[in-house]
Short mmCIF file of C-alpha atoms and ligand atoms in Angstrom, two decimals:
data_model
loop_
_atom_site.label_atom_id
_atom_site.label_comp_id
_atom_site.label_asym_id
_atom_site.label_seq_id
_atom_site.Cartn_x
_atom_site.Cartn_y
_atom_site.Cartn_z
CA MET N 1 183.16 202.18 66.57
CA HIS N 2 180.50 200.60 68.80
CA LYS N 3 181.26 197.01 69.75
CA TRP N 4 177.83 195.38 69.45
CA SER N 5 177.31 192.12 71.32
CA VAL N 6 174.57 191.26 68.80
CA PRO N 7 175.22 193.22 65.58
CA ARG N 8 172.74 193.73 62.76
CA SER N 9 175.17 192.17 60.31
CA ARG N 10 178.47 190.34 60.44
CA ALA N 11 179.27 190.70 56.76
CA TYR N 12 183.00 190.31 57.41
CA GLN N 13 182.36 186.85 58.87
CA SER N 14 181.51 185.41 55.47
CA HIS N 15 184.71 186.95 54.08
CA VAL N 16 186.73 185.24 56.80
CA GLU N 17 185.05 181.90 56.09
CA LEU N 18 185.46 182.23 52.31
CA ARG N 19 188.89 183.88 52.43
CA ASP N 20 190.72 181.51 50.06
CA GLU N 21 187.90 181.42 47.51
CA ILE N 22 187.57 185.21 47.53
CA LEU N 23 191.28 185.89 47.14
CA LYS N 24 191.44 183.41 44.28
CA ALA N 25 188.53 185.14 42.56
CA LEU N 26 190.15 188.57 42.92
CA GLU N 27 193.43 187.45 41.31
CA PRO N 28 192.37 187.55 37.64
CA VAL N 29 190.55 190.87 38.09
CA LEU N 30 193.69 192.40 39.53
CA PHE N 31 196.46 190.72 37.59
CA GLU N 32 195.10 189.75 34.17
CA PRO N 33 194.73 192.18 31.28
CA HIS N 34 191.48 194.09 31.54
CA GLN N 35 188.78 193.40 29.04
CA PHE N 36 186.51 196.06 27.61
CA ASP N 37 182.76 196.35 27.79
CA ASN N 38 182.30 195.10 31.35
CA ALA N 39 183.33 191.59 30.36
CA PRO N 40 184.33 190.67 33.96
CA LEU N 41 180.69 191.16 34.97
CA ARG N 42 179.24 188.67 32.54
CA ALA N 43 179.80 185.53 34.59
CA LEU N 44 177.99 187.02 37.58
CA GLU N 45 175.19 188.32 35.37
CA GLY N 46 174.64 184.94 33.75
CA GLU N 47 174.50 183.10 37.07
CA PHE N 48 172.29 185.75 38.61
CA ALA N 49 169.81 185.73 35.71
CA GLN N 50 169.46 181.99 36.21
CA LEU N 51 168.97 182.38 39.94
CA VAL N 52 166.12 184.89 39.59
CA GLN N 53 164.77 183.19 36.45
CA ARG N 54 165.04 186.24 34.17
CA ARG N 55 166.52 186.52 30.68
CA HIS N 56 168.73 189.53 31.37
CA ALA N 57 170.78 190.77 34.32
CA PHE N 58 173.04 193.82 34.49
CA ALA N 59 175.39 194.40 37.40
CA VAL N 60 175.46 198.06 38.42
CA HIS N 61 177.13 200.32 40.92
CA SER N 62 174.49 199.95 43.68
CA GLY N 63 170.82 199.37 44.36
CA THR N 64 170.30 203.12 44.12
CA ALA N 65 171.94 203.24 40.68
CA GLY N 66 169.84 200.23 39.69
CA LEU N 67 166.57 201.93 40.64
CA PHE N 68 167.50 205.03 38.67
CA LEU N 69 168.69 203.14 35.58
CA ALA N 70 165.67 200.82 35.60
CA LEU N 71 163.24 203.75 35.81
CA ARG N 72 165.06 205.57 33.01
CA ALA N 73 165.11 202.36 30.97
CA CYS N 74 161.31 202.17 31.33
CA GLY N 75 161.12 205.67 29.86
CA VAL N 76 160.34 207.49 33.12
CA GLY N 77 161.07 211.18 32.67
CA PRO N 78 159.93 214.73 33.38
CA GLY N 79 156.17 215.13 33.82
CA ASP N 80 155.65 211.46 34.69
CA GLU N 81 154.38 210.07 37.98
CA VAL N 82 155.60 206.94 39.72
CA ILE N 83 153.60 205.38 42.55
CA THR N 84 155.66 204.09 45.46
CA VAL N 85 155.73 203.78 49.26
CA ALA N 86 157.04 206.07 52.00
CA ASN N 87 158.52 203.38 54.23
CA SER N 88 161.70 202.88 52.27
CA ASP N 89 165.21 204.11 51.88
CA LEU N 90 165.33 207.62 50.48
CA SER N 91 166.93 206.19 47.34
CA THR N 92 163.50 204.90 46.26
CA THR N 93 161.86 208.33 45.95
CA ALA N 94 165.15 210.02 45.03
CA ALA N 95 165.60 207.70 42.04
CA ILE N 96 162.19 208.81 40.77
CA SER N 97 162.97 212.51 41.29
CA HIS N 98 166.37 212.12 39.66
CA CYS N 99 164.56 211.01 36.49
CA GLY N 100 162.65 214.31 36.60
CA ALA N 101 159.44 212.46 37.54
CA THR N 102 157.19 212.91 40.57
CA PRO N 103 156.88 210.27 43.30
CA VAL N 104 153.30 209.64 44.43
CA LEU N 105 153.04 207.88 47.77
CA CYS N 106 150.62 205.04 48.45
CA ASP N 107 149.92 203.48 51.84
CA VAL N 108 151.07 200.02 52.91
CA LEU N 109 149.61 196.99 54.67
CA ALA N 110 149.91 196.81 58.45
CA SER N 111 150.45 193.05 58.15
CA ASP N 112 153.73 192.93 56.21
CA HIS N 113 154.58 196.63 55.64
CA THR N 114 154.48 196.27 51.84
CA LEU N 115 152.46 198.21 49.25
CA ASP N 116 148.67 198.01 49.72
CA VAL N 117 147.78 196.83 46.23
CA ASP N 118 144.10 197.65 46.78
CA ALA N 119 145.01 201.29 47.44
CA VAL N 120 147.07 201.73 44.25
CA ALA N 121 144.25 202.28 41.72
CA ALA N 122 143.16 205.50 43.44
CA HIS N 123 146.60 207.01 42.74
CA ILE N 124 146.72 206.17 39.02
CA THR N 125 146.42 209.22 36.74
CA PRO N 126 147.08 209.69 33.00
CA ARG N 127 150.64 210.68 34.01
CA THR N 128 151.40 207.41 35.87
CA VAL N 129 154.05 205.46 34.00
CA ALA N 130 155.38 203.14 36.68
CA ILE N 131 154.71 201.61 40.08
CA LEU N 132 157.65 200.96 42.39
CA PRO N 133 156.78 198.46 45.14
CA VAL N 134 159.40 197.66 47.79
CA ASP N 135 159.99 194.18 49.22
CA LEU N 136 160.65 195.74 52.58
CA TYR N 137 162.79 193.76 55.03
CA GLY N 138 162.90 191.00 52.39
CA TYR N 139 159.13 190.44 52.63
CA PRO N 140 157.88 190.17 49.02
CA ALA N 141 155.20 192.69 48.05
CA ASP N 142 152.18 191.24 46.28
CA VAL N 143 153.53 192.01 42.82
CA LYS N 144 151.72 189.12 41.15
CA ARG N 145 148.40 190.80 41.92
CA LEU N 146 149.79 194.27 41.23
CA ARG N 147 150.87 193.12 37.77
CA VAL N 148 147.26 192.51 36.72
CA LEU N 149 146.39 196.13 37.57
CA ALA N 150 149.58 197.50 35.97
CA ASP N 151 149.05 195.58 32.72
CA THR N 152 145.43 196.78 32.52
CA HIS N 153 146.71 200.37 32.58
CA GLY N 154 149.86 199.80 30.50
CA ILE N 155 152.05 200.76 33.47
CA LYS N 156 155.46 199.26 34.21
CA ILE N 157 156.37 197.72 37.58
CA VAL N 158 159.90 198.48 38.77
CA GLU N 159 160.36 196.32 41.88
CA ASP N 160 162.73 197.35 44.63
CA ALA N 161 163.92 193.89 45.66
CA THR N 162 167.13 195.31 47.14
CA LEU N 163 166.49 193.56 50.46
CA ALA N 164 164.83 190.46 49.06
CA LEU N 165 167.47 188.36 47.36
CA GLY N 166 166.72 184.78 48.40
CA ALA N 167 163.00 185.48 48.93
CA SER N 168 160.24 184.00 46.80
CA ASP N 169 156.51 184.33 46.24
CA HIS N 170 154.17 181.83 44.59
CA GLY N 171 157.25 179.65 44.15
CA LYS N 172 159.08 182.26 42.07
CA PRO N 173 162.09 184.38 43.08
CA ALA N 174 161.30 187.85 44.45
CA GLY N 175 161.20 190.27 41.53
CA PHE N 176 159.83 187.69 39.08
CA PHE N 177 156.38 189.24 38.59
CA SER N 178 157.64 192.76 37.85
CA HIS N 179 158.76 194.15 34.50
CA VAL N 180 162.15 194.86 36.02
CA ALA N 181 163.59 194.23 39.49
CA ILE N 182 166.58 195.65 41.34
CA TYR N 183 168.67 193.82 43.92
CA SER N 184 171.43 195.26 46.09
CA PHE N 185 174.81 193.84 47.05
CA GLY N 186 175.44 196.61 49.60
CA SER N 187 177.77 195.21 52.25
CA GLN N 188 175.02 194.61 54.85
CA LYS N 189 172.43 193.17 52.49
CA PRO N 190 171.47 189.46 52.49
CA LEU N 191 174.15 188.88 49.85
CA GLY N 192 176.67 191.64 50.39
CA SER N 193 179.82 192.64 48.57
CA ALA N 194 182.60 194.34 50.53
CA GLY N 195 181.23 197.72 49.44
CA ASN N 196 178.53 198.63 46.95
CA GLY N 197 176.85 196.74 44.17
CA GLY N 198 173.50 196.01 42.62
CA ILE N 199 171.90 194.19 39.75
CA ILE N 200 168.94 194.82 37.46
CA ALA N 201 167.00 191.81 36.15
CA THR N 202 164.32 191.75 33.47
CA ASP N 203 162.76 189.59 30.75
CA ASP N 204 161.96 192.65 28.66
CA ASP N 205 164.38 193.03 25.72
CA ALA N 206 163.69 196.75 25.28
CA ILE N 207 164.27 197.53 28.96
CA ALA N 208 167.42 195.39 28.86
CA ALA N 209 168.80 197.24 25.82
CA ASN N 210 168.13 200.59 27.51
CA VAL N 211 169.79 199.53 30.77
CA GLN N 212 172.84 198.35 28.89
CA LEU N 213 173.16 201.66 27.05
CA LEU N 214 172.50 203.88 30.05
CA ARG N 215 174.85 201.94 32.32
CA SER N 216 177.83 202.44 30.03
CA TYR N 217 178.06 206.03 28.74
CA GLY N 218 175.18 205.55 26.29
CA ARG N 219 177.56 203.74 23.98
CA SER N 220 175.99 201.37 21.48
CA ARG N 221 177.80 198.28 20.24
CA ASP N 222 177.17 199.41 16.65
CA SER N 223 179.75 201.45 14.79
CA LEU N 224 179.14 204.27 12.34
CA PRO N 225 178.56 203.20 8.72
CA GLY N 226 181.87 202.82 6.93
CA GLN N 227 183.88 202.89 10.15
CA SER N 228 185.24 199.91 12.02
CA MET N 229 185.56 201.89 15.27
CA PHE N 230 183.82 200.11 18.14
CA GLY N 231 180.68 201.76 19.45
CA VAL N 232 179.02 205.12 19.08
CA HIS N 233 177.14 207.18 21.62
CA VAL N 234 173.42 207.13 20.97
CA VAL N 235 172.19 208.61 24.28
CA GLU N 236 173.74 210.58 27.13
CA GLY N 237 174.40 207.68 29.45
CA TYR N 238 176.14 207.21 32.78
CA ASN N 239 179.12 205.27 34.06
CA LEU N 240 177.41 202.96 36.55
CA PRO N 241 178.57 199.36 36.12
CA MET N 242 179.38 197.35 39.21
CA ASP N 243 182.97 197.45 40.35
CA PHE N 244 184.74 194.34 39.01
CA LEU N 245 186.33 193.46 42.37
CA GLN N 246 182.98 193.57 44.16
CA ALA N 247 181.42 191.46 41.41
CA ALA N 248 184.10 188.80 41.91
CA ILE N 249 183.35 188.72 45.67
CA VAL N 250 179.59 188.45 45.14
CA ARG N 251 180.06 185.65 42.65
CA VAL N 252 181.94 183.61 45.24
CA LYS N 253 179.09 184.08 47.71
CA LEU N 254 176.19 183.36 45.36
CA PRO N 255 176.19 179.55 45.89
CA TYR N 256 175.81 180.11 49.66
CA LEU N 257 172.69 182.27 49.37
CA ALA N 258 170.18 179.44 49.86
CA GLU N 259 171.94 178.17 53.00
CA TRP N 260 172.18 181.69 54.46
CA THR N 261 168.53 182.40 53.63
CA ASP N 262 167.47 179.21 55.45
CA ARG N 263 169.44 180.33 58.49
CA ARG N 264 167.74 183.74 58.40
CA ARG N 265 164.36 182.00 58.29
CA ALA N 266 165.29 179.77 61.23
CA ILE N 267 166.25 182.84 63.29
CA ALA N 268 162.98 184.54 62.32
CA HIS N 269 161.11 181.42 63.40
CA ARG N 270 162.84 181.52 66.78
CA TYR N 271 161.85 185.18 67.21
CA ALA N 272 158.27 184.37 66.13
CA THR N 273 157.88 181.56 68.64
CA GLY N 274 160.05 182.97 71.45
CA ILE N 275 158.55 186.46 71.60
CA GLN N 276 155.25 185.86 73.30
CA ASP N 277 153.74 189.05 74.67
CA PRO N 278 150.37 190.42 73.53
CA ARG N 279 151.86 193.94 73.45
CA ILE N 280 154.36 192.92 70.76
CA ILE N 281 152.96 192.61 67.24
CA HIS N 282 154.65 190.23 64.80
CA PRO N 283 154.75 190.61 61.02
CA GLU N 284 152.11 188.61 59.18
CA LEU N 285 153.17 187.51 55.74
CA ARG N 286 151.01 186.21 52.93
CA SER N 287 150.96 182.41 52.89
CA THR N 288 152.63 182.24 49.45
CA ALA N 289 155.56 184.46 50.49
CA GLN N 290 158.90 183.02 51.59
CA PRO N 291 160.87 186.04 52.83
CA THR N 292 164.60 186.42 53.13
CA TYR N 293 164.42 188.30 56.48
CA TYR N 294 166.85 191.16 56.16
CA SER N 295 165.46 191.98 59.59
CA TYR N 296 162.64 190.66 61.80
CA VAL N 297 160.44 193.68 62.35
CA VAL N 298 158.06 193.74 65.30
CA ARG N 299 155.90 196.56 66.65
CA VAL N 300 156.26 197.45 70.29
CA PRO N 301 154.74 199.97 72.69
CA ALA N 302 157.02 202.76 73.99
CA ARG N 303 159.27 202.00 71.02
CA ASP N 304 161.88 204.67 71.64
CA ALA N 305 162.46 203.51 75.23
CA VAL N 306 162.64 199.86 74.15
CA TYR N 307 165.01 200.76 71.31
CA SER N 308 167.36 202.59 73.70
CA ALA N 309 167.21 199.81 76.29
CA LEU N 310 168.23 197.18 73.73
CA ARG N 311 170.99 199.27 72.21
CA ASP N 312 172.33 199.99 75.70
CA GLN N 313 172.70 196.21 76.07
CA GLY N 314 174.71 196.01 72.85
CA ILE N 315 171.87 194.77 70.64
CA GLU N 316 171.93 196.57 67.32
CA VAL N 317 168.20 196.97 66.74
CA GLY N 318 167.29 199.15 63.75
CA LEU N 319 164.61 201.64 62.75
CA HIS N 320 164.25 201.01 59.06
CA TYR N 321 162.69 203.30 57.86
CA VAL N 322 161.82 205.93 60.43
CA PRO N 323 160.65 208.58 59.84
CA PRO N 324 158.96 207.66 56.56
CA VAL N 325 160.22 209.66 53.60
CA HIS N 326 157.36 212.19 53.52
CA TYR N 327 158.46 213.33 57.01
CA GLN N 328 162.12 213.70 56.04
CA PRO N 329 163.48 217.26 56.03
CA VAL N 330 164.37 216.95 52.35
CA TYR N 331 160.66 216.92 51.47
CA GLN N 332 159.41 219.51 53.95
CA HIS N 333 158.61 221.99 51.16
CA HIS N 334 157.60 219.30 48.66
CA ALA N 335 154.09 218.12 47.79
CA LEU N 336 155.05 214.74 49.30
CA ALA N 337 154.93 216.25 52.79
CA ALA N 338 151.13 216.51 52.50
CA SER N 339 150.68 212.78 51.77
CA SER N 340 148.16 211.06 54.01
CA LEU N 341 149.49 207.61 54.88
CA PRO N 342 147.86 206.52 58.14
CA VAL N 343 149.13 202.93 58.13
CA THR N 344 152.69 203.89 57.20
CA GLU N 345 152.69 206.53 59.92
CA GLN N 346 151.31 204.16 62.54
CA LEU N 347 153.86 201.47 61.66
CA ALA N 348 156.71 203.98 61.91
CA GLU N 349 155.74 204.82 65.49
CA GLY N 350 156.11 201.28 66.77
CA LEU N 351 158.42 199.32 64.53
CA LEU N 352 161.65 197.83 65.72
CA GLY N 353 164.00 195.76 63.54
CA LEU N 354 165.60 192.84 65.37
CA PRO N 355 169.01 191.68 64.13
CA ILE N 356 169.13 188.77 61.70
CA ASP N 357 172.38 187.49 60.30
CA PRO N 358 173.26 183.91 59.37
CA SER N 359 176.15 184.04 61.86
CA LEU N 360 173.94 184.73 64.90
CA THR N 361 173.96 181.87 67.38
CA THR N 362 170.87 180.53 69.12
CA GLU N 363 172.21 182.00 72.39
CA GLU N 364 172.50 185.42 70.78
CA VAL N 365 168.97 185.22 69.40
CA ASP N 366 167.64 184.16 72.81
CA PHE N 367 169.55 187.03 74.42
CA VAL N 368 167.67 189.42 72.09
CA ILE N 369 164.33 187.76 72.84
CA ASN N 370 164.78 187.99 76.59
CA ALA N 371 166.09 191.55 76.45
CA LEU N 372 163.11 192.60 74.32
CA LEU N 373 160.53 190.99 76.60
CA ARG N 374 162.16 192.62 79.63
CA ALA N 375 162.43 196.05 77.97
CA VAL N 376 158.76 196.01 76.92
CA SER N 377 157.70 195.09 80.48
CA ASP N 378 159.94 197.77 81.99
CA SER N 379 158.84 200.48 79.56
CA THR N 380 155.06 200.09 79.70
C1 PLP R 401 164.60 199.44 50.43
C2 PLP R 401 165.89 199.93 49.86
N1 PLP R 401 165.94 200.36 48.60
C3 PLP R 401 167.08 200.80 48.03
C4 PLP R 401 168.27 200.80 48.75
C5 PLP R 401 169.53 201.29 48.09
O1 PLP R 401 170.43 200.25 47.88
P1 PLP R 401 172.00 200.55 47.82
O2 PLP R 401 172.46 200.81 49.22
O3 PLP R 401 172.60 199.32 47.24
O4 PLP R 401 172.19 201.73 46.93
C6 PLP R 401 168.27 200.38 50.07
C7 PLP R 401 169.52 200.41 50.86
O5 PLP R 401 169.55 200.17 52.04
C8 PLP R 401 167.06 199.91 50.64
O6 PLP R 401 167.02 199.47 51.90
#
């Protein structure tokens, strides 16, 4: 394994710091009698729903599982179209395809890399049933404005907030303005488990009921008339709840999220002020958005050379998400390959994700700044 001097994430560090609390939280999951019906998830779900100010939260296997279940819960199925972006993890478009629906790609804003809300209307057809914006890098997409358009057309918004836990917009937690939002507890995410995890949050009772059914084998809480047996299967569901051990770990970390998010913002601020070179373009966020900064993503000339130079110095810079999904081999024979997304494509050529983790020291951040400035000068 590469020994990075400045890694993208030091997830294990929080486990070391919270060792006693975590081990204590794992004890009952391991050594007390197991309860049925995902009972060990309920405490996390209740606290999480409060945190993101939604009525319902369901802990699921991963962000990917969450996207799929949320789309299915909104009724997305064969023949439907879902509008989304190409600069995301493949799980975003894959979740749509796995429902039997067709992803339709919309371009993004050069300023903050999120969905260009003004470009969405042109992609709406009678088959559009959902829009899936992504809060890329923890920068909230303008979902408040998107919601007006979606409600006019009776379309659901399924927000990929997998990278945005801790972020807010217009004073509300990321995900708040959508019909349903998905957050990830993948180990390197702003609030990571020690493996996989995710959560779906919504205010919509019908979506919530569907998620609950689909997450757990399609088993309803009702029994058949005249029988006391618990639960009957009313749909073909899946087995996708979050692992109980991971849920216990995430629950221990939840109270630290605000502190860690502040530290991420302070590091981003140091990058923003310390990286002064007209050839390097900084992200520009809307004034109402308070991001969580999964990464600080700049655009640089001669990106590939700069990327290699920094990695050679042990700085784990990232290329999230390059190439954009419509250029991925999986879609080479798919209609998506013909998508015209000039801004997405231009961003992909120059973007470079600088490491952000609450554990990074000021010296480490300054090391990255100086290495970047030098690499850009050397490479251009
Ligand atoms: C934007 C985005 N969406 C979805 C996912 C999938 O989340 P998970 O890894 O929890 O399945 C990721 C994972 O990196 C992501 O970055």
